[in-house]
Tab-separated table of C-alpha atoms in Angstrom:
chain	number	residue	atom	x	y	z
A	1	UNK	CA	140.856	105.285	110.869
A	2	UNK	CA	143.505	107.964	111.280
A	3	UNK	CA	146.741	106.588	112.668
A	4	UNK	CA	147.738	107.007	116.358
A	5	UNK	CA	150.782	109.282	116.553
A	6	UNK	CA	153.227	110.575	119.381
A	7	UNK	CA	154.508	113.968	119.665
A	8	UNK	CA	158.099	114.553	120.289
A	9	UNK	CA	159.320	114.652	123.890
A	10	UNK	CA	160.957	117.808	123.557
A	11	UNK	CA	157.637	119.564	123.532
A	12	UNK	CA	156.834	118.160	126.939
A	13	UNK	CA	157.234	120.227	130.379
A	14	UNK	CA	156.543	119.526	133.998
A	15	UNK	CA	154.232	122.360	134.407
A	16	UNK	CA	150.516	121.932	134.374
A	17	UNK	CA	147.780	124.084	132.455
A	18	UNK	CA	144.111	124.458	132.335
A	19	UNK	CA	141.936	121.766	130.794
A	20	UNK	CA	142.713	120.372	127.389
A	21	UNK	CA	139.140	121.308	126.365
A	22	UNK	CA	139.804	124.938	126.057
A	23	UNK	CA	141.926	124.097	122.776
A	24	UNK	CA	139.049	122.376	120.999
A	25	UNK	CA	138.055	125.061	118.975
A	26	UNK	CA	141.647	126.120	117.822
A	27	UNK	CA	142.331	122.261	116.746
A	28	UNK	CA	138.964	121.818	115.240
A	29	UNK	CA	139.561	124.951	113.063
A	30	UNK	CA	142.891	123.856	112.087
A	31	UNK	CA	141.613	120.576	111.069
A	32	UNK	CA	138.868	122.037	108.803
A	33	UNK	CA	141.544	123.992	107.163
A	34	UNK	CA	143.496	121.124	106.507
A	35	UNK	CA	140.852	118.262	105.551
A	36	UNK	CA	137.612	119.840	105.474
A	37	UNK	CA	134.608	119.691	107.901
A	38	UNK	CA	133.674	115.966	107.068
A	39	UNK	CA	136.904	114.671	108.321
A	40	UNK	CA	137.855	117.267	110.693
A	41	UNK	CA	135.912	115.612	113.512
A	42	UNK	CA	137.935	112.207	113.342
A	43	UNK	CA	141.223	114.210	112.997
A	44	UNK	CA	140.238	116.244	116.216
A	45	UNK	CA	139.364	113.136	118.101
A	46	UNK	CA	142.722	111.596	117.240
A	47	UNK	CA	144.581	114.674	118.536
A	48	UNK	CA	142.556	114.733	121.750
A	49	UNK	CA	142.869	110.905	122.136
A	50	UNK	CA	146.671	111.116	122.344
A	51	UNK	CA	146.691	114.289	124.462
A	52	UNK	CA	144.572	112.948	127.080
A	53	UNK	CA	146.854	109.884	127.281
A	54	UNK	CA	149.766	112.033	128.271
A	55	UNK	CA	149.992	112.736	131.899
A	56	UNK	CA	149.577	116.460	132.865
A	57	UNK	CA	152.865	116.869	134.220
A	58	UNK	CA	154.529	115.814	131.069
A	59	UNK	CA	152.455	118.058	129.095
A	60	UNK	CA	154.168	121.199	127.638
A	61	UNK	CA	153.611	124.616	129.046
A	62	UNK	CA	152.546	126.037	125.793
A	63	UNK	CA	149.747	123.644	125.305
A	64	UNK	CA	148.210	125.670	122.330
A	65	UNK	CA	151.415	125.220	120.458
A	66	UNK	CA	151.768	121.613	121.521
A	67	UNK	CA	148.120	120.843	120.285
A	68	UNK	CA	148.439	122.511	116.876
A	69	UNK	CA	151.795	120.864	116.240
A	70	UNK	CA	150.234	117.459	117.063
A	71	UNK	CA	147.372	118.253	114.603
A	72	UNK	CA	149.832	118.907	111.916
A	73	UNK	CA	151.751	115.874	112.612
A	74	UNK	CA	148.556	113.899	112.444
A	75	UNK	CA	147.851	115.392	109.213
A	76	UNK	CA	150.921	114.751	107.499
A	77	UNK	CA	150.397	110.801	108.247
A	78	UNK	CA	146.792	110.725	107.303
A	79	UNK	CA	146.159	109.086	103.854
A	80	UNK	CA	142.462	109.011	102.736
A	81	UNK	CA	140.996	105.453	102.545
A	82	UNK	CA	139.154	106.224	99.171
A	83	UNK	CA	140.086	108.614	96.450
A	84	UNK	CA	136.723	110.093	96.393
A	85	UNK	CA	136.737	110.945	100.190
A	86	UNK	CA	135.018	114.444	100.633
A	87	UNK	CA	137.703	117.070	101.252
A	88	UNK	CA	138.117	120.771	101.778
A	89	UNK	CA	137.507	121.246	97.829
A	90	UNK	CA	134.233	119.566	97.700
A	91	UNK	CA	132.907	121.480	100.713
A	92	UNK	CA	133.939	124.917	99.293
A	93	UNK	CA	132.209	123.814	95.921
A	94	UNK	CA	129.307	122.947	97.776
A	95	UNK	CA	128.983	126.279	99.515
A	96	UNK	CA	129.507	128.015	96.171
A	97	UNK	CA	126.595	126.115	94.635
A	98	UNK	CA	124.259	126.658	97.532
A	99	UNK	CA	124.836	130.337	97.504
A	100	UNK	CA	124.532	130.568	93.764
A	101	UNK	CA	121.788	128.164	92.971
A	102	UNK	CA	118.626	130.252	93.788
A	103	UNK	CA	119.789	132.860	90.940
A	104	UNK	CA	120.743	130.169	88.641
A	105	UNK	CA	117.365	128.299	89.317
A	106	UNK	CA	115.366	131.345	88.424
A	107	UNK	CA	117.254	131.947	85.363
A	108	UNK	CA	116.339	128.679	83.880
A	109	UNK	CA	113.117	128.122	81.802
A	110	UNK	CA	109.829	126.993	83.372
A	111	UNK	CA	110.111	123.725	81.495
A	112	UNK	CA	113.729	123.019	82.857
A	113	UNK	CA	112.687	123.726	86.400
A	114	UNK	CA	109.610	121.621	86.178
A	115	UNK	CA	111.529	118.599	84.760
A	116	UNK	CA	114.089	118.758	87.694
A	117	UNK	CA	111.419	119.363	90.147
A	118	UNK	CA	109.369	116.611	89.185
A	119	UNK	CA	112.144	114.102	88.468
A	120	UNK	CA	114.252	114.982	91.467
A	121	UNK	CA	111.922	116.132	94.346
A	122	UNK	CA	108.561	114.834	93.462
A	123	UNK	CA	110.046	111.477	92.236
A	124	UNK	CA	107.570	110.947	89.483
A	125	UNK	CA	107.715	107.815	87.384
A	126	UNK	CA	108.958	108.454	83.794
A	127	UNK	CA	105.426	107.749	82.484
A	128	UNK	CA	103.787	110.320	84.778
A	129	UNK	CA	106.539	112.822	83.944
A	130	UNK	CA	106.256	112.245	80.223
A	131	UNK	CA	102.762	112.969	80.510
A	132	UNK	CA	103.085	116.124	82.526
A	133	UNK	CA	105.659	117.650	79.960
A	134	UNK	CA	104.096	116.070	76.781
A	135	UNK	CA	106.905	113.973	76.037
A	136	UNK	CA	107.312	110.176	75.449
A	137	UNK	CA	108.651	107.954	78.233
A	138	UNK	CA	111.915	107.263	75.862
A	139	UNK	CA	112.747	110.915	75.937
A	140	UNK	CA	112.531	111.910	79.635
A	141	UNK	CA	115.743	110.822	80.622
A	142	UNK	CA	117.298	112.918	77.840
A	143	UNK	CA	115.261	115.771	78.834
A	144	UNK	CA	116.213	115.643	82.418
A	145	UNK	CA	119.930	115.413	81.408
A	146	UNK	CA	119.658	118.544	79.070
A	147	UNK	CA	117.638	120.489	81.897
A	148	UNK	CA	120.472	119.538	84.437
A	149	UNK	CA	123.299	120.661	81.927
A	150	UNK	CA	121.580	124.034	81.230
A	151	UNK	CA	121.211	124.511	85.230
A	152	UNK	CA	125.095	123.752	85.574
A	153	UNK	CA	125.998	126.125	82.560
A	154	UNK	CA	123.924	128.722	84.218
A	155	UNK	CA	125.729	128.271	87.506
A	156	UNK	CA	129.285	128.479	85.782
A	157	UNK	CA	128.316	131.793	84.166
A	158	UNK	CA	127.608	133.163	87.426
A	159	UNK	CA	130.928	132.202	88.722
A	160	UNK	CA	134.557	133.522	87.947
A	161	UNK	CA	137.481	131.348	86.803
A	162	UNK	CA	138.829	129.629	90.183
A	163	UNK	CA	135.207	129.130	91.342
A	164	UNK	CA	134.195	127.705	88.117
A	165	UNK	CA	136.979	125.462	87.920
A	166	UNK	CA	136.444	124.154	91.359
A	167	UNK	CA	132.550	123.499	90.740
A	168	UNK	CA	133.529	121.685	87.605
A	169	UNK	CA	136.266	119.351	89.251
A	170	UNK	CA	134.937	118.881	92.671
A	171	UNK	CA	131.094	118.787	92.172
A	172	UNK	CA	129.696	116.016	90.097
A	173	UNK	CA	126.176	115.801	88.957
A	174	UNK	CA	125.137	113.552	91.828
A	175	UNK	CA	126.051	116.371	94.249
A	176	UNK	CA	124.175	118.819	92.239
A	177	UNK	CA	121.144	116.771	92.333
A	178	UNK	CA	121.394	116.623	96.193
A	179	UNK	CA	121.786	120.352	96.243
A	180	UNK	CA	118.526	120.850	94.109
A	181	UNK	CA	116.770	118.682	96.595
A	182	UNK	CA	117.914	120.557	99.654
A	183	UNK	CA	117.074	123.940	97.910
A	184	UNK	CA	113.545	122.785	97.066
A	185	UNK	CA	113.030	121.197	100.191
A	186	UNK	CA	114.346	124.280	102.577
A	187	UNK	CA	112.592	127.083	100.256
A	188	UNK	CA	109.542	125.335	98.628
A	189	UNK	CA	109.076	122.059	100.403
A	190	UNK	CA	105.975	122.951	102.392
A	191	UNK	CA	103.031	125.095	101.914
A	192	UNK	CA	102.868	128.062	104.536
A	193	UNK	CA	100.178	127.347	107.278
A	194	UNK	CA	98.317	130.579	106.243
A	195	UNK	CA	97.892	129.138	102.538
A	196	UNK	CA	96.870	125.641	103.929
A	197	UNK	CA	94.214	127.149	106.183
A	198	UNK	CA	93.003	129.349	103.256
A	199	UNK	CA	92.810	126.423	100.674
A	200	UNK	CA	91.158	124.147	103.333
A	201	UNK	CA	88.399	126.997	103.686
A	202	UNK	CA	88.132	127.227	99.944
A	203	UNK	CA	87.569	123.533	99.645
A	204	UNK	CA	84.969	123.565	102.396
A	205	UNK	CA	83.181	126.622	100.905
A	206	UNK	CA	83.014	124.910	97.535
A	207	UNK	CA	81.126	121.929	98.950
A	208	UNK	CA	78.934	123.873	101.446
A	209	UNK	CA	76.685	125.977	99.018
A	210	UNK	CA	75.233	122.870	97.294
A	211	UNK	CA	74.387	121.511	100.665
A	212	UNK	CA	72.695	124.674	101.666
A	213	UNK	CA	70.765	124.793	98.320
A	214	UNK	CA	69.374	121.498	98.875
A	215	UNK	CA	68.279	122.441	102.148
A	216	UNK	CA	66.697	125.498	100.950
A	217	UNK	CA	64.679	123.632	98.398
A	218	UNK	CA	63.545	121.042	100.757
A	219	UNK	CA	62.441	123.949	102.974
A	220	UNK	CA	60.394	125.737	100.209
A	221	UNK	CA	58.785	122.520	99.194
A	222	UNK	CA	57.759	121.780	102.905
A	223	UNK	CA	56.416	125.264	103.137
A	224	UNK	CA	54.352	124.858	100.006
A	225	UNK	CA	52.748	121.561	101.154
A	226	UNK	CA	51.712	123.319	104.214
A	227	UNK	CA	50.177	126.177	102.312
A	228	UNK	CA	48.491	124.610	99.510
A	229	UNK	CA	47.665	121.111	100.736
A	230	UNK	CA	44.975	120.032	103.162
A	231	UNK	CA	44.828	117.345	105.615
A	232	UNK	CA	44.440	114.591	102.880
A	233	UNK	CA	47.438	115.953	101.090
A	234	UNK	CA	49.488	115.761	104.181
A	235	UNK	CA	48.369	112.272	104.893
A	236	UNK	CA	49.137	111.333	101.207
A	237	UNK	CA	52.635	112.891	101.393
A	238	UNK	CA	53.296	111.040	104.869
A	239	UNK	CA	52.019	107.650	103.225
A	240	UNK	CA	54.529	108.271	100.065
A	241	UNK	CA	57.448	109.158	102.311
A	242	UNK	CA	57.018	106.030	104.683
A	243	UNK	CA	56.572	103.817	101.695
A	244	UNK	CA	59.637	105.096	100.097
A	245	UNK	CA	61.762	104.823	103.242
A	246	UNK	CA	60.466	101.400	103.904
A	247	UNK	CA	61.371	100.444	100.139
A	248	UNK	CA	64.791	102.039	100.251
A	249	UNK	CA	66.052	100.889	103.686
A	250	UNK	CA	64.311	97.441	104.222
A	251	UNK	CA	63.474	96.408	100.994
A	252	UNK	CA	60.459	94.371	99.434
A	253	UNK	CA	59.484	91.469	101.180
A	254	UNK	CA	59.364	89.481	97.927
A	255	UNK	CA	62.708	90.577	96.350
A	256	UNK	CA	66.154	89.271	97.753
A	257	UNK	CA	67.879	92.141	99.801
A	258	UNK	CA	71.338	90.567	98.791
A	259	UNK	CA	71.022	92.041	95.358
A	260	UNK	CA	69.668	95.393	95.869
A	261	UNK	CA	71.439	96.394	99.001
A	262	UNK	CA	74.749	94.605	98.698
A	263	UNK	CA	78.061	96.748	98.796
A	264	UNK	CA	78.876	95.269	95.513
A	265	UNK	CA	75.743	96.539	93.699
A	266	UNK	CA	75.894	99.750	95.436
A	267	UNK	CA	79.541	100.574	94.294
A	268	UNK	CA	78.852	99.569	90.792
A	269	UNK	CA	76.012	102.006	90.359
A	270	UNK	CA	77.379	104.840	92.312
A	271	UNK	CA	81.066	104.754	91.295
A	272	UNK	CA	80.900	107.193	88.389
A	273	UNK	CA	78.544	109.387	90.503
A	274	UNK	CA	81.178	110.908	92.699
A	275	UNK	CA	82.350	114.665	92.506
A	276	UNK	CA	85.812	115.549	91.619
A	277	UNK	CA	88.198	116.541	94.576
A	278	UNK	CA	91.526	116.647	92.802
A	279	UNK	CA	92.196	116.530	89.000
A	280	UNK	CA	94.750	115.675	88.006
A	281	UNK	CA	96.025	113.367	90.631
A	282	UNK	CA	98.885	111.332	91.652
A	283	UNK	CA	99.197	108.758	94.221
A	284	UNK	CA	101.136	111.078	96.501
A	285	UNK	CA	99.061	114.255	95.922
A	286	UNK	CA	95.651	112.114	96.380
A	287	UNK	CA	97.070	110.782	99.807
A	288	UNK	CA	97.948	114.370	100.745
A	289	UNK	CA	94.622	115.921	99.742
A	290	UNK	CA	92.667	113.356	101.693
A	291	UNK	CA	94.701	113.746	104.574
A	292	UNK	CA	94.503	117.582	104.597
A	293	UNK	CA	90.705	117.823	103.668
A	294	UNK	CA	89.324	114.789	105.704
A	295	UNK	CA	92.010	114.363	108.459
A	296	UNK	CA	92.302	110.485	107.742
A	297	UNK	CA	94.986	108.568	105.879
A	298	UNK	CA	94.292	106.927	102.658
A	299	UNK	CA	96.425	104.304	100.946
A	300	UNK	CA	96.320	104.497	97.070
A	301	UNK	CA	96.570	100.940	95.647
A	302	UNK	CA	98.820	100.547	92.386
A	303	UNK	CA	97.123	98.990	89.189
A	304	UNK	CA	99.270	97.553	86.503
A	305	UNK	CA	98.408	98.980	83.105
A	306	UNK	CA	96.498	101.719	84.701
A	307	UNK	CA	97.187	105.249	85.750
A	308	UNK	CA	95.564	107.252	88.483
A	309	UNK	CA	93.868	110.331	86.875
A	310	UNK	CA	91.488	111.898	89.601
A	311	UNK	CA	90.394	111.584	93.228
A	312	UNK	CA	86.672	111.972	93.571
A	313	UNK	CA	84.197	112.063	96.671
A	314	UNK	CA	81.127	110.249	97.053
A	315	UNK	CA	79.157	111.954	99.564
A	316	UNK	CA	77.047	109.451	101.610
A	317	UNK	CA	76.358	112.073	104.071
A	318	UNK	CA	78.249	115.456	105.156
A	319	UNK	CA	80.218	113.403	107.792
A	320	UNK	CA	81.085	110.404	105.843
A	321	UNK	CA	82.585	110.899	102.400
A	322	UNK	CA	83.751	107.837	100.639
A	323	UNK	CA	87.001	108.457	98.435
A	324	UNK	CA	86.834	107.235	94.873
A	325	UNK	CA	90.033	106.779	92.891
A	326	UNK	CA	89.443	107.145	89.132
A	327	UNK	CA	92.210	105.305	87.023
A	328	UNK	CA	92.291	105.117	83.332
A	329	UNK	CA	93.274	101.630	81.856
A	330	UNK	CA	96.276	101.998	79.321
A	331	UNK	CA	95.434	101.733	75.814
A	332	UNK	CA	91.777	101.287	76.405
A	333	UNK	CA	90.846	104.676	77.502
A	334	UNK	CA	88.293	102.917	80.044
A	335	UNK	CA	87.910	104.164	83.558
A	336	UNK	CA	88.413	102.006	86.486
A	337	UNK	CA	86.882	103.269	89.945
A	338	UNK	CA	88.129	102.142	93.249
A	339	UNK	CA	86.053	102.982	96.291
A	340	UNK	CA	87.704	102.852	99.832
A	341	UNK	CA	84.993	102.332	102.556
A	342	UNK	CA	86.174	102.523	106.309
A	343	UNK	CA	84.275	100.109	108.521
A	344	UNK	CA	82.754	103.101	110.175
A	345	UNK	CA	80.947	103.916	107.027
A	346	UNK	CA	79.819	100.449	106.326
A	347	UNK	CA	78.196	100.259	109.755
A	348	UNK	CA	76.617	103.564	109.279
A	349	UNK	CA	75.218	102.490	105.895
A	350	UNK	CA	73.625	99.289	107.339
A	351	UNK	CA	70.827	98.160	106.625
A	352	UNK	CA	70.519	100.012	103.456
A	353	UNK	CA	74.109	98.803	102.098
A	354	UNK	CA	75.435	95.666	103.454
A	355	UNK	CA	78.376	93.598	103.413
A	356	UNK	CA	77.592	89.789	104.056
A	357	UNK	CA	79.150	88.156	106.985
A	358	UNK	CA	80.739	85.683	104.669
A	359	UNK	CA	82.571	88.374	102.661
A	360	UNK	CA	83.554	90.279	105.829
A	361	UNK	CA	85.289	86.834	107.158
A	362	UNK	CA	87.062	86.526	103.688
A	363	UNK	CA	88.270	89.983	103.644
A	364	UNK	CA	89.860	89.678	107.156
A	365	UNK	CA	92.918	88.321	105.437
A	366	UNK	CA	94.846	91.103	103.770
A	367	UNK	CA	95.871	90.372	100.088
A	368	UNK	CA	92.880	88.377	99.658
A	369	UNK	CA	90.673	89.264	96.513
A	370	UNK	CA	87.062	88.442	96.028
A	371	UNK	CA	85.984	88.744	92.386
A	372	UNK	CA	82.185	89.383	91.690
A	373	UNK	CA	80.238	90.984	88.793
A	374	UNK	CA	76.876	92.895	88.700
A	375	UNK	CA	75.085	94.965	85.943
A	376	UNK	CA	77.707	94.084	83.346
A	377	UNK	CA	80.380	95.392	85.370
A	378	UNK	CA	83.225	93.380	87.145
A	379	UNK	CA	83.966	94.042	90.889
A	380	UNK	CA	87.006	93.220	92.846
A	381	UNK	CA	87.206	93.544	96.731
A	382	UNK	CA	90.332	93.256	99.065
A	383	UNK	CA	91.064	94.872	102.388
A	384	UNK	CA	93.948	96.897	103.539
A	385	UNK	CA	94.028	97.895	107.285
A	386	UNK	CA	90.781	99.491	108.199
A	387	UNK	CA	89.276	99.905	104.770
A	388	UNK	CA	87.475	97.695	102.334
A	389	UNK	CA	88.635	98.499	98.766
A	390	UNK	CA	85.952	97.997	96.011
A	391	UNK	CA	87.342	98.129	92.174
A	392	UNK	CA	84.446	98.661	89.540
A	393	UNK	CA	85.393	98.246	85.931
A	394	UNK	CA	83.870	97.179	82.700
A	395	UNK	CA	83.473	93.232	82.561
A	396	UNK	CA	85.365	93.064	79.242
A	397	UNK	CA	88.554	94.572	80.699
A	398	UNK	CA	90.606	91.637	80.505
A	399	UNK	CA	93.930	93.213	81.575
A	400	UNK	CA	92.453	93.955	85.101
A	401	UNK	CA	92.971	90.897	87.375
A	402	UNK	CA	93.904	90.480	91.116
A	403	UNK	CA	97.644	89.707	90.419
A	404	UNK	CA	97.877	93.246	88.690
A	405	UNK	CA	96.877	95.036	91.805
A	406	UNK	CA	99.226	96.018	94.573
A	407	UNK	CA	97.059	96.966	97.523
A	408	UNK	CA	99.582	98.837	99.428
A	409	UNK	CA	102.657	99.880	97.319
């Protein structure tokens, strides 16, 4: 808090003048010159607090002079509360860095820019960043420090003597990191709307031809049946189709439906049949890609001793794709699949694929895991908000256990 001070009575006069507010810009400008913009507001408020307390008739006629002299008097009594309080030197250094950073950034190598962007702006973990730039996790910190030092040296080369000294003494690495984040956020933080729309069309176009091709093949087959088959062939085809649908959706009267149509069995058999949507993928990029392409949110669980590699899509039908997160278990090169079903998808799959009433009731409590196995694969189920997550992995993957999974990091 700045000290409350009094201006000498000799400056006061009986004549009144217009509102004190008209002197605000002059006082603030002088305060910025003295203490920098961050402390200028506090200093200006102190000056006007005192000036407003003086009755109008006791204020001097030359109020501009009075207000500025009061500002100088307040500044002379002000002592920073901390030695590292931001001042005019820091503000000036920040302006220099902000104006010079784009050119210095462009002069750095692509590897240095990648390291600083991934570490400071994308906030990647050390392990993920190490894989990205082909380094060991132990060497990442040194590599980032070297990239930062290279950028600072490039900045210094673009400044003259006094400017260079100002940046060296008043702009530590922590402030340089903040400036890099601000620069990336303002200049490169979001893809243009036109690009977002174009990419969305590209993704949709990549998925559409396969669907059209299937429809065309189906149409040709139907035409061939009509041309070459008689009544008996048509009846036989109808019988086969009806029997197939009966077997698929209802199941045999003699076989237990809980085994052939359970969500656990369906997930175990179809997890590795999904098509890639984003490769490689990180938790943040997977969430963003799913939001942009499907318009729904997706929470990516964290699995200890496993890293997310890819985001896949299991197309149950055109309107209800299921996200499939493909992890790789560390030191085992073994895939782990996590399918995330919405309740709407489960309802649409019934009765072909079902989730038993008992499992639904158990999964009503979040952070509750259900362990099962099918066809030599282990399966874990849990719920986060409006999705049921099903993890599928080899039964002998001993390092995958419920306590190693964080459902909503």
